[in-house]
Amino acid sequence: MYLAAMHTINTICVCGAGTMGSGIAQVAAQAGYHTIQFDVNEAMLEKSRQAIEKSLQIMVDKQRLTPEQKDTTLDRLVFTADIRQCRADLVIEAIIEKKDAKISLFNQLAEVNGAGTIYASNTSSISLTDIAAGTGNASNVAGMHFFNPAQLMKLVEVVKAHQTGETVIETISAVARQMQKTPVVCKDAPGFIVNRVARHYYLEAMRLIELNLATVENVDEIMEATGFKMGPFKLMDLIGMDINFGVSNIVWEALGKPERLTPSIVQQQKVEAGNLGRKTGKGFYEY
Ligand SMILES: NC(=O)c1ccc[n+]([C@@H]2O[C@H](COP(=O)([O-])OP(=O)(O)OC[C@H]3O[C@@H](n4cnc5c(N)ncnc54)[C@H](O)[C@@H]3O)[C@@H](O)[C@H]2O)c1
């Protein structure tokens, strides 16, 4: 039997230095990869650099990392707003949840990279098959869906687009394992697995408060008492209201707008008011 060789991954470019990109860049560097963190916003790059330093220092304080390991991890990281510096074997994209933005970024990156570069998207809900179709090298496009906070959460949904090559799936699964994660290969279906199942956790919770049947605090307290690590409202604040609302809309539309998955007006208003959760200091709670 002929087995195609896996791609060699030495350098990873993480695009987007927000909630997810910052955590993914940290785990990439900790796993030993030369890591380029790219964002169009310099302030986000600086925020990410500080967050990674702080997170590594906490690990040193807890004796989970030596000071030398912290320094070598930081030495492997480069922060840049210049796309010409984004030459990598693997791109992991964690920018805004908009299909056209992701396709456009992959096509810009293709101009500075060779044909072997793999393009993985951290999208929570956009069809990888659609993203791949918008690029010039569709067989090298796949999903690599990390969970929040990326430094801690073990699961990575590895999403196979219709066009994705088998060696690409094997390679990014191996990268996830090198990052001490658990890769699970999923089909390219709306919301993949976790976000499809979890939609109801958020939507039904918001329906309860829309109908005045419970308060935000009630719902969170009860769900946490049943064993969930975080109640739905705290979780939405952690994820970011814009991201969570965007995912709800994409999954709802992709499934033909079923009534049971209708996005919530409460969440829509929070997005419109700019109350996006922890990242803006206010969401369902104040921070
Ligand atoms: N927040 C979560 O809990 C979560 C979990 C899993 C997956 N995701 C997915 O990860 C992606 C990022 O989510 P996030 O919460 O980190 O978003 P975020 O809003 O915290 O950060 C997005 C970052 O992308 C940057 N950006 C925007 N356009 C860019 C471009 N063209 N090139 C480079 N940088 C650009 C922004 O400046 C910002 O720093 C989304 O696709 C989202 O669906 C989010």
CSV table of C-alpha atoms and ligand atoms in Angstrom, one decimal:
chain,number,residue,atom,x,y,z
A,1,MET,CA,0.0,0.0,0.0
A,2,TYR,CA,1.3,3.5,-0.8
A,3,LEU,CA,1.4,5.9,2.1
A,4,ALA,CA,1.9,9.5,1.2
A,5,ALA,CA,4.4,11.3,3.5
A,6,MET,CA,3.1,13.8,6.0
A,7,HIS,CA,4.0,17.4,5.5
A,8,THR,CA,6.9,18.7,7.6
A,9,ILE,CA,5.9,21.4,10.0
A,10,ASN,CA,8.5,23.7,11.5
A,11,THR,CA,6.9,27.1,11.4
A,12,ILE,CA,3.3,27.9,12.2
A,13,CYS,CA,1.7,31.3,11.4
A,14,VAL,CA,-1.3,32.0,13.7
A,15,CYS,CA,-3.5,34.7,12.1
A,16,GLY,CA,-5.6,36.8,14.5
A,17,ALA,CA,-4.3,37.8,17.9
A,18,GLY,CA,-7.6,37.9,19.7
A,19,THR,CA,-9.2,35.5,22.2
A,20,MET,CA,-8.3,32.4,20.3
A,21,GLY,CA,-5.3,33.4,18.2
A,22,SER,CA,-3.4,34.4,21.3
A,23,GLY,CA,-4.0,31.0,23.0
A,24,ILE,CA,-3.2,29.0,19.9
A,25,ALA,CA,0.1,30.9,19.3
A,26,GLN,CA,1.1,30.1,22.9
A,27,VAL,CA,0.4,26.4,22.6
A,28,ALA,CA,2.2,26.3,19.2
A,29,ALA,CA,5.3,28.0,20.6
A,30,GLN,CA,5.2,25.7,23.7
A,31,ALA,CA,5.0,22.7,21.4
A,32,GLY,CA,8.3,23.7,19.9
A,33,TYR,CA,7.2,25.3,16.6
A,34,HIS,CA,8.6,28.6,15.4
A,35,THR,CA,5.5,30.7,15.7
A,36,ILE,CA,4.5,33.9,13.8
A,37,GLN,CA,1.5,35.7,15.3
A,38,PHE,CA,-0.1,37.9,12.7
A,39,ASP,CA,-2.8,40.5,13.1
A,40,VAL,CA,-3.8,43.7,11.2
A,41,ASN,CA,-4.2,45.5,14.6
A,42,GLU,CA,-0.9,46.4,16.4
A,43,ALA,CA,-2.7,46.9,19.7
A,44,MET,CA,-4.1,43.3,19.5
A,45,LEU,CA,-0.5,42.0,18.9
A,46,GLU,CA,0.8,43.8,21.9
A,47,LYS,CA,-2.1,42.6,24.0
A,48,SER,CA,-1.5,39.0,22.9
A,49,ARG,CA,2.2,39.3,23.6
A,50,GLN,CA,1.5,40.5,27.2
A,51,ALA,CA,-1.2,37.8,27.7
A,52,ILE,CA,1.2,35.0,26.6
A,53,GLU,CA,4.0,36.3,28.9
A,54,LYS,CA,1.6,36.5,31.8
A,55,SER,CA,0.2,33.0,31.1
A,56,LEU,CA,3.7,31.5,30.9
A,57,GLN,CA,4.7,33.3,34.1
A,58,ILE,CA,1.7,31.8,35.9
A,59,MET,CA,2.9,28.3,34.7
A,60,VAL,CA,6.4,29.1,36.1
A,61,ASP,CA,4.9,30.2,39.4
A,62,LYS,CA,3.0,26.9,39.6
A,63,GLN,CA,6.2,25.0,38.7
A,64,ARG,CA,4.6,23.6,35.6
A,65,LEU,CA,7.3,25.3,33.4
A,66,THR,CA,10.9,26.2,34.2
A,67,PRO,CA,12.0,29.8,33.7
A,68,GLU,CA,14.2,28.6,30.9
A,69,GLN,CA,11.3,26.9,29.1
A,70,LYS,CA,9.3,30.1,29.4
A,71,ASP,CA,12.2,32.0,27.8
A,72,THR,CA,12.7,29.5,24.9
A,73,THR,CA,8.9,29.6,24.3
A,74,LEU,CA,9.0,33.4,24.0
A,75,ASP,CA,12.1,33.2,21.8
A,76,ARG,CA,10.1,31.1,19.3
A,77,LEU,CA,7.4,33.7,18.9
A,78,VAL,CA,7.4,36.6,16.5
A,79,PHE,CA,4.6,39.2,16.4
A,80,THR,CA,3.9,41.0,13.2
A,81,ALA,CA,1.4,43.1,11.3
A,82,ASP,CA,3.3,42.6,8.0
A,83,ILE,CA,1.8,39.8,5.9
A,84,ARG,CA,5.1,39.4,4.0
A,85,GLN,CA,6.6,37.9,7.2
A,86,CYS,CA,4.0,35.2,7.3
A,87,ARG,CA,6.0,32.4,5.6
A,88,ALA,CA,5.0,29.2,7.3
A,89,ASP,CA,4.4,25.4,6.8
A,90,LEU,CA,1.1,25.7,8.5
A,91,VAL,CA,-1.3,28.6,8.8
A,92,ILE,CA,-3.9,28.5,11.6
A,93,GLU,CA,-6.4,31.3,11.0
A,94,ALA,CA,-8.4,32.8,13.9
A,95,ILE,CA,-9.7,36.1,12.5
A,96,ILE,CA,-13.3,37.3,12.4
A,97,GLU,CA,-16.0,34.8,11.7
A,98,LYS,CA,-16.6,35.9,8.1
A,99,LYS,CA,-16.1,33.6,5.1
A,100,ASP,CA,-15.0,36.3,2.7
A,101,ALA,CA,-12.4,37.6,5.1
A,102,LYS,CA,-11.0,34.1,5.7
A,103,ILE,CA,-10.8,33.3,1.9
A,104,SER,CA,-9.2,36.7,1.2
A,105,LEU,CA,-6.6,36.1,3.9
A,106,PHE,CA,-5.7,32.6,2.7
A,107,ASN,CA,-5.3,34.0,-0.9
A,108,GLN,CA,-3.0,36.9,0.3
A,109,LEU,CA,-0.9,34.3,2.3
A,110,ALA,CA,-0.7,32.1,-0.8
A,111,GLU,CA,1.2,34.9,-2.5
A,112,VAL,CA,4.0,34.8,0.1
A,113,ASN,CA,4.1,31.0,0.6
A,114,GLY,CA,4.9,27.9,-1.4
A,115,ALA,CA,2.5,25.3,-2.7
A,116,GLY,CA,3.1,23.0,0.3
A,117,THR,CA,1.7,25.3,3.0
A,118,ILE,CA,-1.4,24.0,4.8
A,119,TYR,CA,-4.2,26.5,5.6
A,120,ALA,CA,-6.2,25.5,8.7
A,121,SER,CA,-9.2,27.6,9.8
A,122,ASN,CA,-10.3,27.8,13.5
A,123,THR,CA,-13.8,28.7,12.3
A,124,SER,CA,-16.6,27.6,14.6
A,125,SER,CA,-19.2,27.3,11.9
A,126,ILE,CA,-18.3,28.3,8.4
A,127,SER,CA,-18.2,25.5,5.8
A,128,LEU,CA,-14.6,24.5,5.2
A,129,THR,CA,-15.6,23.2,1.8
A,130,ASP,CA,-16.8,26.7,0.9
A,131,ILE,CA,-13.6,28.3,2.2
A,132,ALA,CA,-11.4,25.7,0.3
A,133,ALA,CA,-13.4,26.4,-2.9
A,134,GLY,CA,-12.4,30.1,-2.7
A,135,THR,CA,-8.7,29.4,-2.6
A,136,GLY,CA,-6.2,28.2,-5.3
A,137,ASN,CA,-5.0,25.2,-3.3
A,138,ALA,CA,-8.2,23.6,-1.9
A,139,SER,CA,-6.7,20.2,-1.0
A,140,ASN,CA,-4.4,22.0,1.5
A,141,VAL,CA,-7.4,23.6,3.4
A,142,ALA,CA,-8.9,22.1,6.5
A,143,GLY,CA,-10.4,23.0,9.8
A,144,MET,CA,-8.5,23.0,13.1
A,145,HIS,CA,-11.1,24.1,15.7
A,146,PHE,CA,-9.7,24.8,19.1
A,147,PHE,CA,-11.8,25.6,22.1
A,148,ASN,CA,-11.7,28.5,24.5
A,149,PRO,CA,-9.3,28.9,26.4
A,150,ALA,CA,-7.0,27.3,23.8
A,151,GLN,CA,-4.2,27.0,26.3
A,152,LEU,CA,-6.3,24.7,28.5
A,153,MET,CA,-8.9,22.9,26.4
A,154,LYS,CA,-7.8,19.6,25.1
A,155,LEU,CA,-10.2,19.0,22.2
A,156,VAL,CA,-9.4,20.1,18.6
A,157,GLU,CA,-12.0,19.3,16.0
A,158,VAL,CA,-10.1,18.5,12.8
A,159,VAL,CA,-12.5,19.2,10.0
A,160,LYS,CA,-12.1,17.6,6.6
A,161,ALA,CA,-13.5,19.7,3.8
A,162,HIS,CA,-14.7,17.8,0.7
A,163,GLN,CA,-11.4,18.7,-1.0
A,164,THR,CA,-8.9,18.2,1.9
A,165,GLY,CA,-6.1,15.8,1.2
A,166,GLU,CA,-5.7,12.8,3.6
A,167,THR,CA,-2.1,13.7,4.4
A,168,VAL,CA,-3.2,17.2,5.4
A,169,ILE,CA,-5.6,15.7,7.9
A,170,GLU,CA,-2.8,13.3,9.2
A,171,THR,CA,-0.4,16.2,9.5
A,172,ILE,CA,-2.6,18.6,11.4
A,173,SER,CA,-3.8,15.8,13.7
A,174,ALA,CA,-0.1,15.1,14.4
A,175,VAL,CA,0.5,18.9,15.1
A,176,ALA,CA,-2.5,18.9,17.5
A,177,ARG,CA,-1.0,15.9,19.4
A,178,GLN,CA,2.4,17.6,19.5
A,179,MET,CA,0.5,20.5,21.2
A,180,GLN,CA,-0.7,18.0,23.8
A,181,LYS,CA,-4.3,18.2,22.3
A,182,THR,CA,-6.8,15.5,21.4
A,183,PRO,CA,-7.6,15.8,17.7
A,184,VAL,CA,-11.0,14.4,16.6
A,185,VAL,CA,-11.7,14.2,12.9
A,186,CYS,CA,-15.1,15.6,12.0
A,187,LYS,CA,-17.1,15.9,8.8
A,188,ASP,CA,-17.8,19.4,7.4
A,189,ALA,CA,-21.4,19.9,8.6
A,190,PRO,CA,-22.9,23.1,10.1
A,191,GLY,CA,-21.4,23.7,13.5
A,192,PHE,CA,-19.4,20.5,13.2
A,193,ILE,CA,-20.2,18.5,16.3
A,194,VAL,CA,-19.6,20.6,19.5
A,195,ASN,CA,-21.2,23.8,18.2
A,196,ARG,CA,-24.1,21.9,16.7
A,197,VAL,CA,-25.0,20.2,20.0
A,198,ALA,CA,-24.1,23.3,22.2
A,199,ARG,CA,-26.4,25.7,20.2
A,200,HIS,CA,-29.3,24.6,22.4
A,201,TYR,CA,-27.4,25.2,25.6
A,202,TYR,CA,-27.2,28.9,24.7
A,203,LEU,CA,-30.4,29.4,22.8
A,204,GLU,CA,-32.7,27.7,25.3
A,205,ALA,CA,-31.1,29.6,28.1
A,206,MET,CA,-31.7,32.9,26.3
A,207,ARG,CA,-35.3,31.9,25.6
A,208,LEU,CA,-35.9,31.4,29.3
A,209,ILE,CA,-34.8,35.0,30.1
A,210,GLU,CA,-36.7,36.4,27.0
A,211,LEU,CA,-39.8,34.8,28.5
A,212,ASN,CA,-39.0,36.1,31.9
A,213,LEU,CA,-39.0,32.5,33.3
A,214,ALA,CA,-35.6,32.8,35.0
A,215,THR,CA,-32.7,35.2,35.5
A,216,VAL,CA,-29.2,35.0,34.0
A,217,GLU,CA,-27.8,34.2,37.4
A,218,ASN,CA,-30.5,31.6,38.1
A,219,VAL,CA,-29.7,29.7,34.9
A,220,ASP,CA,-25.9,29.8,35.4
A,221,GLU,CA,-26.1,28.7,39.0
A,222,ILE,CA,-28.4,25.8,38.3
A,223,MET,CA,-26.5,24.5,35.2
A,224,GLU,CA,-23.2,24.7,37.2
A,225,ALA,CA,-24.8,22.9,40.1
A,226,THR,CA,-25.8,20.1,37.7
A,227,GLY,CA,-22.1,19.7,36.8
A,228,PHE,CA,-21.5,22.0,33.8
A,229,LYS,CA,-18.2,23.8,34.3
A,230,MET,CA,-19.8,27.1,33.2
A,231,GLY,CA,-23.3,28.3,32.9
A,232,PRO,CA,-24.4,29.3,29.4
A,233,PHE,CA,-24.4,33.1,30.1
A,234,LYS,CA,-20.9,33.0,31.6
A,235,LEU,CA,-19.8,30.9,28.7
A,236,MET,CA,-21.2,33.3,26.1
A,237,ASP,CA,-19.4,36.2,27.8
A,238,LEU,CA,-16.2,34.2,27.6
A,239,ILE,CA,-16.6,33.3,24.0
A,240,GLY,CA,-17.6,36.8,22.9
A,241,MET,CA,-21.2,37.8,22.0
A,242,ASP,CA,-20.3,38.7,18.4
A,243,ILE,CA,-18.7,35.3,17.8
A,244,ASN,CA,-21.4,33.3,19.5
A,245,PHE,CA,-24.2,35.2,17.7
A,246,GLY,CA,-22.4,34.9,14.4
A,247,VAL,CA,-22.1,31.1,14.9
A,248,SER,CA,-25.8,30.8,15.7
A,249,ASN,CA,-26.7,32.7,12.5
A,250,ILE,CA,-24.5,30.6,10.3
A,251,VAL,CA,-25.7,27.3,11.7
A,252,TRP,CA,-29.3,28.4,11.5
A,253,GLU,CA,-29.0,29.6,7.9
A,254,ALA,CA,-27.0,26.5,6.8
A,255,LEU,CA,-29.7,24.2,8.2
A,256,GLY,CA,-32.6,26.0,6.5
A,257,LYS,CA,-33.6,28.3,9.3
A,258,PRO,CA,-35.4,25.9,11.6
A,259,GLU,CA,-37.5,27.5,14.3
A,260,ARG,CA,-35.8,25.6,17.1
A,261,LEU,CA,-32.4,27.2,16.2
A,262,THR,CA,-33.6,30.8,15.7
A,263,PRO,CA,-30.9,33.2,17.0
A,264,SER,CA,-31.9,35.3,20.1
A,265,ILE,CA,-33.0,38.9,19.9
A,266,VAL,CA,-31.4,39.4,23.4
A,267,GLN,CA,-28.0,38.4,22.0
A,268,GLN,CA,-28.5,40.5,18.9
A,269,GLN,CA,-29.1,43.6,20.9
A,270,LYS,CA,-26.0,43.0,23.0
A,271,VAL,CA,-24.0,42.7,19.8
A,272,GLU,CA,-25.5,45.9,18.5
A,273,ALA,CA,-24.8,47.7,21.8
A,274,GLY,CA,-21.2,46.5,21.7
A,275,ASN,CA,-21.6,44.6,24.9
A,276,LEU,CA,-19.6,41.6,23.7
A,277,GLY,CA,-18.7,40.0,27.0
A,278,ARG,CA,-15.4,39.8,28.8
A,279,LYS,CA,-13.4,41.3,26.0
A,280,THR,CA,-15.4,44.6,26.2
A,281,GLY,CA,-15.9,44.5,30.0
A,282,LYS,CA,-19.7,44.0,29.7
A,283,GLY,CA,-22.0,41.2,28.4
A,284,PHE,CA,-24.5,39.4,30.4
A,285,TYR,CA,-22.3,40.3,33.4
A,286,GLU,CA,-20.0,43.2,34.1
A,287,TYR,CA,-16.2,42.7,34.4
B,1,LIG,N1,-14.2,33.0,21.0
B,1,LIG,C1,-14.3,31.6,21.0
B,1,LIG,O1,-14.7,31.1,22.1
B,1,LIG,C2,-14.0,30.8,19.9
B,1,LIG,C3,-13.8,29.4,20.0
B,1,LIG,C4,-13.5,28.6,18.9
B,1,LIG,C5,-13.3,29.2,17.7
B,1,LIG,N2,-13.5,30.5,17.5
B,1,LIG,C6,-13.3,31.1,16.2
B,1,LIG,O2,-12.0,31.7,16.2
B,1,LIG,C7,-12.0,32.8,15.3
B,1,LIG,C8,-11.5,34.1,16.1
B,1,LIG,O3,-12.4,34.3,17.2
B,1,LIG,P1,-11.9,35.2,18.5
B,1,LIG,O4,-12.9,35.0,19.5
B,1,LIG,O5,-10.5,34.9,18.8
B,1,LIG,O6,-12.1,36.6,17.8
B,1,LIG,P2,-11.5,38.0,18.4
B,1,LIG,O7,-12.5,39.0,18.0
B,1,LIG,O8,-11.1,37.9,19.8
B,1,LIG,O9,-10.1,38.3,17.5
B,1,LIG,C9,-10.1,38.4,16.1
B,1,LIG,C10,-8.8,39.0,15.8
B,1,LIG,O10,-8.6,38.9,14.3
B,1,LIG,C11,-8.0,40.1,13.9
B,1,LIG,N3,-8.3,40.3,12.5
B,1,LIG,C12,-9.5,40.6,11.9
B,1,LIG,N4,-9.3,40.6,10.5
B,1,LIG,C13,-8.1,40.2,10.3
B,1,LIG,C14,-7.3,39.9,9.1
B,1,LIG,N5,-7.9,40.1,7.9
B,1,LIG,N6,-6.0,39.6,9.2
B,1,LIG,C15,-5.4,39.4,10.4
B,1,LIG,N7,-6.1,39.6,11.6
B,1,LIG,C16,-7.4,40.0,11.5
B,1,LIG,C17,-8.6,41.2,14.8
B,1,LIG,O11,-7.8,42.4,14.8
B,1,LIG,C18,-8.7,40.5,16.1
B,1,LIG,O12,-7.5,40.7,16.9
B,1,LIG,C19,-13.4,32.9,14.7
B,1,LIG,O13,-13.4,32.3,13.5
B,1,LIG,C20,-14.2,32.2,15.8
B,1,LIG,O14,-15.4,31.6,15.2
B,1,LIG,C21,-13.8,31.3,18.6
